[in-house]
Amino acid sequence: MLDTTTRNIKFLPGVGEQRAALLGRELNIHSLHDLLYYFPYKYIDRSRVFKVEELGGHLQHVQLLGEIRSFEEMGEGASRRLVAHFTDGTAFVDLVWFRGIKFVKQKLSIGKRYVVFGKPSMFNGRVNIAHPDVDDAAMVQIGTMGLQPYYNTTEKMKRSGLNSNAMAKLVQNLMQLLGNEIPETLSQNIVQQNGLMSLDDALRIIHFPRNTKELQLAQYRLKFEELFYIQLNILYYARDRQRRYLGHRFSKVGEMFNRFYNENLPFRLTNAQMRVVREIRRDVNGNCQMNRLVQGDVGSGKTLVALLAMLLARDNGYQACMLVPTEILAEQHCATLKRMLGNLPVRVELLTGSTRQKERDVIFQGLENGNVDILVGTHAVLEDNVQFNNLGLVVIDEQHRFGVAQRAKMWAKNNIPPHILVMTATPIPRTLAMTLYGDLDVSVIDELPPGRKPITTTHIFRSRSDSMYSFIRRQLDEGRQAYIVYPLIKENEKLDLKNLEDGYNQLCNIFCDYKLSKLHGKMKPKEKDDEMRRFASGETQILVSTTVIEVGVDVPNASVMVIENAERFGLSQLHQLRGRVGRGASQSYCILVTDYKLSEDTRKRMEIMTSSNDGFEIAEADLKLRGPGDMEGTQQSGIAFDLKIANLARDEQLLQFVREIARNVVDNDPDCNNPDNRVLWQRLQQIRKMNNRNWGAIS
Ligand code: ADP
Ligand code: MG
């Protein structure tokens, strides 16, 4: 039988070498299977053709039939556009393109019959349709189909004629090639007990539905399957790993741990910290390798928990390594650890991209002969020439910047993989955590150190900045410090940096009797470090910065966080930034500054921020507003995250439901030899193979 997962897409009639290369590059479609599971992103009932005179700005998508009378190029720079004056005899409508102007002009001709499809809107009192789909009327059969599938394609593909229609044609060819029956991928039991549509039906219908009712059934079946295999994969391999890997055993609580705990610790652990330390202790004192995720809101004291775990390693003759995402943070952590350890004989070293060769040599030697107890570092630590004598524990801080691949690299640094402790301040919503880290045990530090006052958050419009400045001044006069953060994104870097400069200069004038620091990603690591140090030591009172301070940095005396252009930040980011204050005992404030005009979405975000200090609540809201695809770090997660049909924000219930079904399968068929489940295990292998394949090697 034809194995669609290994059959190269180029063999499909209508594809060939060139298109295959394009499909691979643009959409990651390499095999027949990839195309089969490349689902339409929407369906449009195209049985109806609208008249141009019926159009208003309020309609959803419409289909028109007519011709272009003339083209016109208008505007300059960003508003440069091509307008095609289109009519069906009843009225005119403007078709507008801002991109790909040359290509559109080449492709479309005046006077030819076209089917135009798009969403009308009003601009300067005229109806227009921006970036419509335009098809040769001779090629489209209006009204013969039920719901027409729409496939996402890229500009490059469209330029080579691979538009949505062409994709639909390819899928049709594929269905023909596959013939009668696409083999079932779930067991009979599961299909029957859950009243699922067969895979064959579901795949045919998802591409070419006749009506919305059967479409929904097909969608349900495919979502079910997608989520089920994610869970089966996680649950099966979690067990498999437990069986396969013995962990390093840290059986004793020794001198360093005890001395630190009894003599150096300046405060009591919170109950939550204590509980998590106990959970870690239990893991590392067992026979298995620990893989634990510690979730704790910003300021909950994760660093201390990490240090205690690393001391456990030290006391049992092992080295520990702490991985952090940025150099600033690495330096700060290293300094914090050294300060906390005081004169205890625990050697802590720092390794980053800017560590000089000479120091590097010394550190490498110390790592290899076992003299270095704790290594704090950035990605530089992952390099192969960083060799440990006996690495027993890896702490990954602010995990969302590290993916599964990095974790795997650290595993390989000892013949028995080290224990892994992942710390994240980005509270990951339950659904996402289950999917991303289903193979990790989770601890939660759900308590802040005592004496913290909840941060007061307000949202103001830029026009009210003056009163904000007087407020900041009062805080500074009381001896506090303030952060003022500006957004910076790559796409807009020049302008963003200019905003930051302008803001900085303005603030220098307003606060001329105070000292200001400036920090942004374009500065040299050394400069950044110096500025950060000046602020941390209190030498400067205001830190004007981009989001480089986002994670981890700890200056307890800072009590004000101003976020300029707050509308440009996501909720989780806002919460992270806010978490830079409220770390000391004094009341702290977060001020979100936006324009007067706000989108609905921004308004919601501001509302959530001003009403909640709870990272978990905020993360849930974030997931709902943005959808999981946007969640930071999900791209590198390495898990099948390009969910093809399920949506973690919307399908939470289904996810939990199928998780139980998967758990049942794993529990009741530990050796994978129940014939009823054969199809499941085979499919799981197939999915894993697909995720690991290298298409360069396949022809
Ligand atoms: P995060 O969880 O965001 O990484 P940190 O580990 O940076 O938080 O801790 C935030 C601050 O709280 C630090 O200044 C730390 O010294 C302090 N801290 C940690 N644990 C406690 C505690 N149990 N009691 C009081 N302060 C604590
Ligand atoms: Mg931290």
JSON list of C-alpha atoms in Angstrom, two decimals, residues 448-531:
[
{"chain": "A", "resi": 448, "resn": "LEU", "atom": "CA", "xyz": [5.18, 35.46, 47.24]},
{"chain": "A", "resi": 449, "resn": "PRO", "atom": "CA", "xyz": [7.68, 36.22, 50.01]},
{"chain": "A", "resi": 450, "resn": "PRO", "atom": "CA", "xyz": [5.99, 38.00, 52.90]},
{"chain": "A", "resi": 451, "resn": "GLY", "atom": "CA", "xyz": [5.71, 41.77, 53.08]},
{"chain": "A", "resi": 452, "resn": "ARG", "atom": "CA", "xyz": [5.22, 42.25, 49.37]},
{"chain": "A", "resi": 453, "resn": "LYS", "atom": "CA", "xyz": [2.47, 44.67, 48.59]},
{"chain": "A", "resi": 454, "resn": "PRO", "atom": "CA", "xyz": [0.53, 44.01, 45.41]},
{"chain": "A", "resi": 455, "resn": "ILE", "atom": "CA", "xyz": [1.66, 46.34, 42.65]},
{"chain": "A", "resi": 456, "resn": "THR", "atom": "CA", "xyz": [-0.78, 49.10, 41.85]},
{"chain": "A", "resi": 457, "resn": "THR", "atom": "CA", "xyz": [-1.30, 49.29, 38.11]},
{"chain": "A", "resi": 458, "resn": "THR", "atom": "CA", "xyz": [-2.83, 52.21, 36.28]},
{"chain": "A", "resi": 459, "resn": "HIS", "atom": "CA", "xyz": [-3.43, 52.95, 32.65]},
{"chain": "A", "resi": 460, "resn": "ILE", "atom": "CA", "xyz": [-3.05, 56.52, 31.43]},
{"chain": "A", "resi": 461, "resn": "PHE", "atom": "CA", "xyz": [-3.15, 58.29, 28.09]},
{"chain": "A", "resi": 462, "resn": "ARG", "atom": "CA", "xyz": [-0.01, 59.96, 26.87]},
{"chain": "A", "resi": 463, "resn": "SER", "atom": "CA", "xyz": [-1.60, 63.40, 27.16]},
{"chain": "A", "resi": 464, "resn": "ARG", "atom": "CA", "xyz": [-1.51, 62.91, 30.93]},
{"chain": "A", "resi": 465, "resn": "SER", "atom": "CA", "xyz": [2.23, 62.31, 31.09]},
{"chain": "A", "resi": 466, "resn": "ASP", "atom": "CA", "xyz": [2.86, 65.45, 33.14]},
{"chain": "A", "resi": 467, "resn": "SER", "atom": "CA", "xyz": [1.02, 64.20, 36.18]},
{"chain": "A", "resi": 468, "resn": "MET", "atom": "CA", "xyz": [2.89, 60.94, 35.80]},
{"chain": "A", "resi": 469, "resn": "TYR", "atom": "CA", "xyz": [6.21, 62.75, 35.88]},
{"chain": "A", "resi": 470, "resn": "SER", "atom": "CA", "xyz": [5.29, 64.51, 39.11]},
{"chain": "A", "resi": 471, "resn": "PHE", "atom": "CA", "xyz": [4.33, 61.16, 40.52]},
{"chain": "A", "resi": 472, "resn": "ILE", "atom": "CA", "xyz": [7.66, 59.62, 39.54]},
{"chain": "A", "resi": 473, "resn": "ARG", "atom": "CA", "xyz": [9.42, 62.61, 41.06]},
{"chain": "A", "resi": 474, "resn": "ARG", "atom": "CA", "xyz": [7.74, 62.03, 44.40]},
{"chain": "A", "resi": 475, "resn": "GLN", "atom": "CA", "xyz": [8.92, 58.43, 44.34]},
{"chain": "A", "resi": 476, "resn": "LEU", "atom": "CA", "xyz": [12.47, 59.42, 43.47]},
{"chain": "A", "resi": 477, "resn": "ASP", "atom": "CA", "xyz": [12.40, 62.04, 46.23]},
{"chain": "A", "resi": 478, "resn": "GLU", "atom": "CA", "xyz": [11.58, 59.23, 48.64]},
{"chain": "A", "resi": 479, "resn": "GLY", "atom": "CA", "xyz": [14.70, 57.44, 47.50]},
{"chain": "A", "resi": 480, "resn": "ARG", "atom": "CA", "xyz": [13.07, 54.99, 45.11]},
{"chain": "A", "resi": 481, "resn": "GLN", "atom": "CA", "xyz": [14.05, 54.22, 41.53]},
{"chain": "A", "resi": 482, "resn": "ALA", "atom": "CA", "xyz": [12.07, 53.93, 38.31]},
{"chain": "A", "resi": 483, "resn": "TYR", "atom": "CA", "xyz": [12.12, 51.97, 35.07]},
{"chain": "A", "resi": 484, "resn": "ILE", "atom": "CA", "xyz": [10.81, 53.53, 31.91]},
{"chain": "A", "resi": 485, "resn": "VAL", "atom": "CA", "xyz": [10.42, 51.02, 29.12]},
{"chain": "A", "resi": 486, "resn": "TYR", "atom": "CA", "xyz": [10.03, 51.56, 25.41]},
{"chain": "A", "resi": 487, "resn": "PRO", "atom": "CA", "xyz": [9.05, 48.89, 22.91]},
{"chain": "A", "resi": 488, "resn": "LEU", "atom": "CA", "xyz": [11.53, 47.69, 20.38]},
{"chain": "A", "resi": 489, "resn": "ILE", "atom": "CA", "xyz": [10.87, 45.30, 17.59]},
{"chain": "A", "resi": 490, "resn": "LYS", "atom": "CA", "xyz": [13.18, 44.33, 14.79]},
{"chain": "A", "resi": 491, "resn": "GLU", "atom": "CA", "xyz": [10.84, 45.37, 12.00]},
{"chain": "A", "resi": 492, "resn": "ASN", "atom": "CA", "xyz": [10.69, 48.84, 13.36]},
{"chain": "A", "resi": 493, "resn": "GLU", "atom": "CA", "xyz": [14.07, 49.07, 15.00]},
{"chain": "A", "resi": 494, "resn": "LYS", "atom": "CA", "xyz": [15.27, 52.45, 13.76]},
{"chain": "A", "resi": 495, "resn": "LEU", "atom": "CA", "xyz": [12.12, 54.27, 14.68]},
{"chain": "A", "resi": 496, "resn": "ASP", "atom": "CA", "xyz": [11.89, 52.49, 18.01]},
{"chain": "A", "resi": 497, "resn": "LEU", "atom": "CA", "xyz": [15.44, 53.40, 18.93]},
{"chain": "A", "resi": 498, "resn": "LYS", "atom": "CA", "xyz": [14.73, 56.98, 18.00]},
{"chain": "A", "resi": 499, "resn": "ASN", "atom": "CA", "xyz": [11.69, 56.99, 20.28]},
{"chain": "A", "resi": 500, "resn": "LEU", "atom": "CA", "xyz": [13.84, 55.68, 23.06]},
{"chain": "A", "resi": 501, "resn": "GLU", "atom": "CA", "xyz": [16.49, 58.36, 22.43]},
{"chain": "A", "resi": 502, "resn": "ASP", "atom": "CA", "xyz": [13.89, 61.11, 22.29]},
{"chain": "A", "resi": 503, "resn": "GLY", "atom": "CA", "xyz": [12.26, 59.83, 25.44]},
{"chain": "A", "resi": 504, "resn": "TYR", "atom": "CA", "xyz": [15.60, 59.61, 27.17]},
{"chain": "A", "resi": 505, "resn": "ASN", "atom": "CA", "xyz": [16.54, 63.18, 26.26]},
{"chain": "A", "resi": 506, "resn": "GLN", "atom": "CA", "xyz": [13.18, 64.48, 27.35]},
{"chain": "A", "resi": 507, "resn": "LEU", "atom": "CA", "xyz": [13.42, 62.65, 30.65]},
{"chain": "A", "resi": 508, "resn": "CYS", "atom": "CA", "xyz": [16.94, 63.98, 31.18]},
{"chain": "A", "resi": 509, "resn": "ASN", "atom": "CA", "xyz": [15.47, 67.46, 30.97]},
{"chain": "A", "resi": 510, "resn": "ILE", "atom": "CA", "xyz": [12.54, 66.75, 33.22]},
{"chain": "A", "resi": 511, "resn": "PHE", "atom": "CA", "xyz": [14.63, 64.96, 35.82]},
{"chain": "A", "resi": 512, "resn": "CYS", "atom": "CA", "xyz": [17.77, 67.05, 35.46]},
{"chain": "A", "resi": 513, "resn": "ASP", "atom": "CA", "xyz": [18.51, 66.78, 39.17]},
{"chain": "A", "resi": 514, "resn": "TYR", "atom": "CA", "xyz": [18.60, 62.97, 38.96]},
{"chain": "A", "resi": 515, "resn": "LYS", "atom": "CA", "xyz": [20.85, 60.59, 37.12]},
{"chain": "A", "resi": 516, "resn": "LEU", "atom": "CA", "xyz": [19.54, 58.42, 34.29]},
{"chain": "A", "resi": 517, "resn": "SER", "atom": "CA", "xyz": [20.74, 55.22, 32.71]},
{"chain": "A", "resi": 518, "resn": "LYS", "atom": "CA", "xyz": [19.93, 54.07, 29.22]},
{"chain": "A", "resi": 519, "resn": "LEU", "atom": "CA", "xyz": [19.86, 50.48, 28.07]},
{"chain": "A", "resi": 520, "resn": "HIS", "atom": "CA", "xyz": [19.07, 48.84, 24.76]},
{"chain": "A", "resi": 521, "resn": "GLY", "atom": "CA", "xyz": [19.99, 45.75, 22.84]},
{"chain": "A", "resi": 522, "resn": "LYS", "atom": "CA", "xyz": [22.24, 47.56, 20.39]},
{"chain": "A", "resi": 523, "resn": "MET", "atom": "CA", "xyz": [24.74, 48.45, 23.10]},
{"chain": "A", "resi": 524, "resn": "LYS", "atom": "CA", "xyz": [27.84, 46.36, 23.69]},
{"chain": "A", "resi": 525, "resn": "PRO", "atom": "CA", "xyz": [27.47, 43.78, 26.45]},
{"chain": "A", "resi": 526, "resn": "LYS", "atom": "CA", "xyz": [30.03, 45.63, 28.52]},
{"chain": "A", "resi": 527, "resn": "GLU", "atom": "CA", "xyz": [28.15, 48.94, 28.24]},
{"chain": "A", "resi": 528, "resn": "LYS", "atom": "CA", "xyz": [24.88, 47.26, 29.05]},
{"chain": "A", "resi": 529, "resn": "ASP", "atom": "CA", "xyz": [26.40, 45.64, 32.02]},
{"chain": "A", "resi": 530, "resn": "ASP", "atom": "CA", "xyz": [27.89, 48.92, 33.28]},
{"chain": "A", "resi": 531, "resn": "GLU", "atom": "CA", "xyz": [24.59, 50.74, 32.94]}
]
